[in-house]
XYZ file of C-alpha atoms in Angstrom:
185
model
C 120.673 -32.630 45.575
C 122.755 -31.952 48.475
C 120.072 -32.002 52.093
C 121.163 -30.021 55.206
C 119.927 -31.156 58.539
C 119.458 -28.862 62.195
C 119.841 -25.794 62.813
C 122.861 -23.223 60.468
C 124.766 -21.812 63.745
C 125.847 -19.301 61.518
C 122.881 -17.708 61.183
C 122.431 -17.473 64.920
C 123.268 -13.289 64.880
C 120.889 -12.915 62.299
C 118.087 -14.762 64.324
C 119.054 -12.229 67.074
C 118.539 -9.468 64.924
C 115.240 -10.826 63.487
C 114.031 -11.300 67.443
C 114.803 -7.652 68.110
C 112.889 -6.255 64.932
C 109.461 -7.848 65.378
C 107.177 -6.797 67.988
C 104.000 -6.462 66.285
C 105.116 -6.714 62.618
C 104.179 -8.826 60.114
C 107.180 -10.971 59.616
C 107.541 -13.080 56.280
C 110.435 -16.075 56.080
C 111.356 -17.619 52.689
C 113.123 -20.294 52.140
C 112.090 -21.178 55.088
C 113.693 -24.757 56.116
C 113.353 -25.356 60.018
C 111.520 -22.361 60.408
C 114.427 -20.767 62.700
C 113.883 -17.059 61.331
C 109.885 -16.975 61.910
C 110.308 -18.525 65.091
C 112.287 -16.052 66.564
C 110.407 -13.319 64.906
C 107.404 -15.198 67.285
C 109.486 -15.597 69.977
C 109.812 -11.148 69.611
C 106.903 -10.812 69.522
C 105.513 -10.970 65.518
C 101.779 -10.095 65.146
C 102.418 -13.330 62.766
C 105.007 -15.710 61.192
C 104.535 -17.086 57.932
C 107.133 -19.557 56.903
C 107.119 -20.589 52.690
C 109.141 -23.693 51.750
C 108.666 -26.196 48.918
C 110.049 -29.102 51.034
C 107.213 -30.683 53.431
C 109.972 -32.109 55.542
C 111.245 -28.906 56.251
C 107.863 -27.762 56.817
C 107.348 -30.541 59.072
C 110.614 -29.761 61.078
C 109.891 -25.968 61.645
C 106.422 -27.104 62.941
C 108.386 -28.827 65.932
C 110.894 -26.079 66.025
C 108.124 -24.132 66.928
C 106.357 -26.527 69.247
C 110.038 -26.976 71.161
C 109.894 -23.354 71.895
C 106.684 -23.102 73.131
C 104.826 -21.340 69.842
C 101.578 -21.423 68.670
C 100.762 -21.574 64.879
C 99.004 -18.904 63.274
C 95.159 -20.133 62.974
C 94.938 -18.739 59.409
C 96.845 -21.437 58.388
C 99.402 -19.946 56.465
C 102.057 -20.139 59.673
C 103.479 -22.901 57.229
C 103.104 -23.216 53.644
C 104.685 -25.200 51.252
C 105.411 -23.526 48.126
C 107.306 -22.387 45.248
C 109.032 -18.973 47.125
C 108.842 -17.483 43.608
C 105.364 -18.575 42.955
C 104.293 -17.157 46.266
C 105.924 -13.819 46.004
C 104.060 -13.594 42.575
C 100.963 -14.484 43.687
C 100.785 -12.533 46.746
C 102.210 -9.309 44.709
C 98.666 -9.567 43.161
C 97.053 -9.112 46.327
C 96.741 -6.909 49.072
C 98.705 -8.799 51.585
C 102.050 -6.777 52.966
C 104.269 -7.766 55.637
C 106.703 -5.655 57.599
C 109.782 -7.595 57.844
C 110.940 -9.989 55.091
C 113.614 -12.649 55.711
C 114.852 -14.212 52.596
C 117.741 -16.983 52.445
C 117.953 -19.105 49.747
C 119.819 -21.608 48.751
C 122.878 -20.721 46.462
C 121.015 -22.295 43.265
C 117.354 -23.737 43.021
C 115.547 -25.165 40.204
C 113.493 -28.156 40.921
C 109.847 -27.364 40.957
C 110.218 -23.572 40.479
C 109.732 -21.342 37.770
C 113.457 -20.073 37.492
C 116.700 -21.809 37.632
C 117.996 -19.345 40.051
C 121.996 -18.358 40.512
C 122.480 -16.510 43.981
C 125.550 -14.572 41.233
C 123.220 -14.127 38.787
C 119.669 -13.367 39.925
C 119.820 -12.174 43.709
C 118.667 -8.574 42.728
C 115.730 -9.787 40.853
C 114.623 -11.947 43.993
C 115.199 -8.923 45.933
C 113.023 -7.004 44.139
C 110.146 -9.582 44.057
C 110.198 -9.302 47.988
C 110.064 -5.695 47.929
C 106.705 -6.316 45.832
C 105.399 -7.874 49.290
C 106.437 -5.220 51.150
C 104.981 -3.162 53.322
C 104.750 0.267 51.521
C 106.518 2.284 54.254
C 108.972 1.142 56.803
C 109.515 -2.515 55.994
C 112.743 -4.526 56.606
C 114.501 -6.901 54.344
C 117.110 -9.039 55.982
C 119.074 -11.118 52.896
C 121.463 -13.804 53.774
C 123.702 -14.965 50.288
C 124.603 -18.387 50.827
C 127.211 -18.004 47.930
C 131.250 -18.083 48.519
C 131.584 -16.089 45.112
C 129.161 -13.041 45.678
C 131.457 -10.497 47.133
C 129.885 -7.601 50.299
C 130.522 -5.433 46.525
C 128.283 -7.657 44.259
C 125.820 -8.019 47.071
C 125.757 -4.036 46.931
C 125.469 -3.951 43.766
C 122.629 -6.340 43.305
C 120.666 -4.198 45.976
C 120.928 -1.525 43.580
C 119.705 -3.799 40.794
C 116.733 -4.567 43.028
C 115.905 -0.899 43.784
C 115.740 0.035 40.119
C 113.444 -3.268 39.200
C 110.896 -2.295 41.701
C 111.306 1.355 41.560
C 111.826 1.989 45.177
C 115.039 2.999 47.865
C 116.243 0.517 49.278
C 119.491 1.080 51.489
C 121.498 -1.799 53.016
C 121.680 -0.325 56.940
C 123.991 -3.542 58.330
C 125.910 -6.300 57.822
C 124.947 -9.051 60.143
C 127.539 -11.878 59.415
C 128.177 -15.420 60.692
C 129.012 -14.145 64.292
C 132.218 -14.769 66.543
C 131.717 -18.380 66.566
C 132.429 -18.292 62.496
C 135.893 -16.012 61.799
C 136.356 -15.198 58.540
């Protein structure tokens, strides 16, 4: 499979937007990689970042990201797990563990070592919904990047609404964040 290295530049306006969203929430990251979501969710001031990823190097990597900006990690221990992200979301569905701000961006298509052979076409909505089972029960935020060229801002829409009526709750998409200036369409 195909390995990215550093830090995606395009998802610099939605680190922004995670910074200004977290004082004092709980703030989840999924797919974590270099840990560039849950450290700026730190960096706002998160009561706690926990960063899932079933690579150890990327674990590895978003522990320095952290270190280079001066962050601590989470003595709990859970600042940095690695882990299946569906596994995870299963397993802490079961329990009463609920964060405030979820940050999911997965890859376009995943299958080693999970239990799906996930399609960012095909199954976003149901991934969607499996955060929302993590969710805080009032007030939480779900920021969703789609690293797929063929899932239109419609399909996107339309798998939110797929996601709502799988976990039985509103959900309403308030913004589109985008790559930022530096990335024109």
């Amino acid at each position: 499979g195909e390995e990215h290295m550093g830090v995606f530049l395009d998802s610099r306006p939605t680190r922004d937007a995670v910074h200004a969203v977290s004082e004092g929430k709980r703030v989840l990251n999924l797919f974590s990689y270099t840990g560039g979501f849950g450290a700026a969710a730190s960096m706002g001031g998160a009561r706690c970042s926990h960063n899932i990823d079933s690579k150890a190097p990327c674990l590895a990597a978003a522990k320095v990201n952290y270190a280079l900006n001066g962050l601590e990690v989470d003595p709990d221990g859970r600042s940095f797990q690695k882990a299946d992200v569906i596994r995870f979301l299963n397993r802490t569905a079961r329990t009463a563990t609920r964060y405030d701000l979820i940050v999911v961006d997965p890859p376009p298509r995943f299958s080693r070592g999970s239990d799906w052979a996930y399609e960012a076409a095909l199954h976003t909505g149901q991934l969607l919904a499996a955060c929302v089972g993590v969710a805080a029960p009032e007030g939480a935020t779900l920021i969703a990047g789609i690293n797929a060229l063929t899932v239109s801002d419609q399909r996107f829409t339309e798998m939110i609404a797929e996601a709502a009526h799988l976990c039985g709750r509103s959900l309403t998409a308030r913004r589109w964040i985008g790559a930022g200036e530096d990335f024109p369409k």
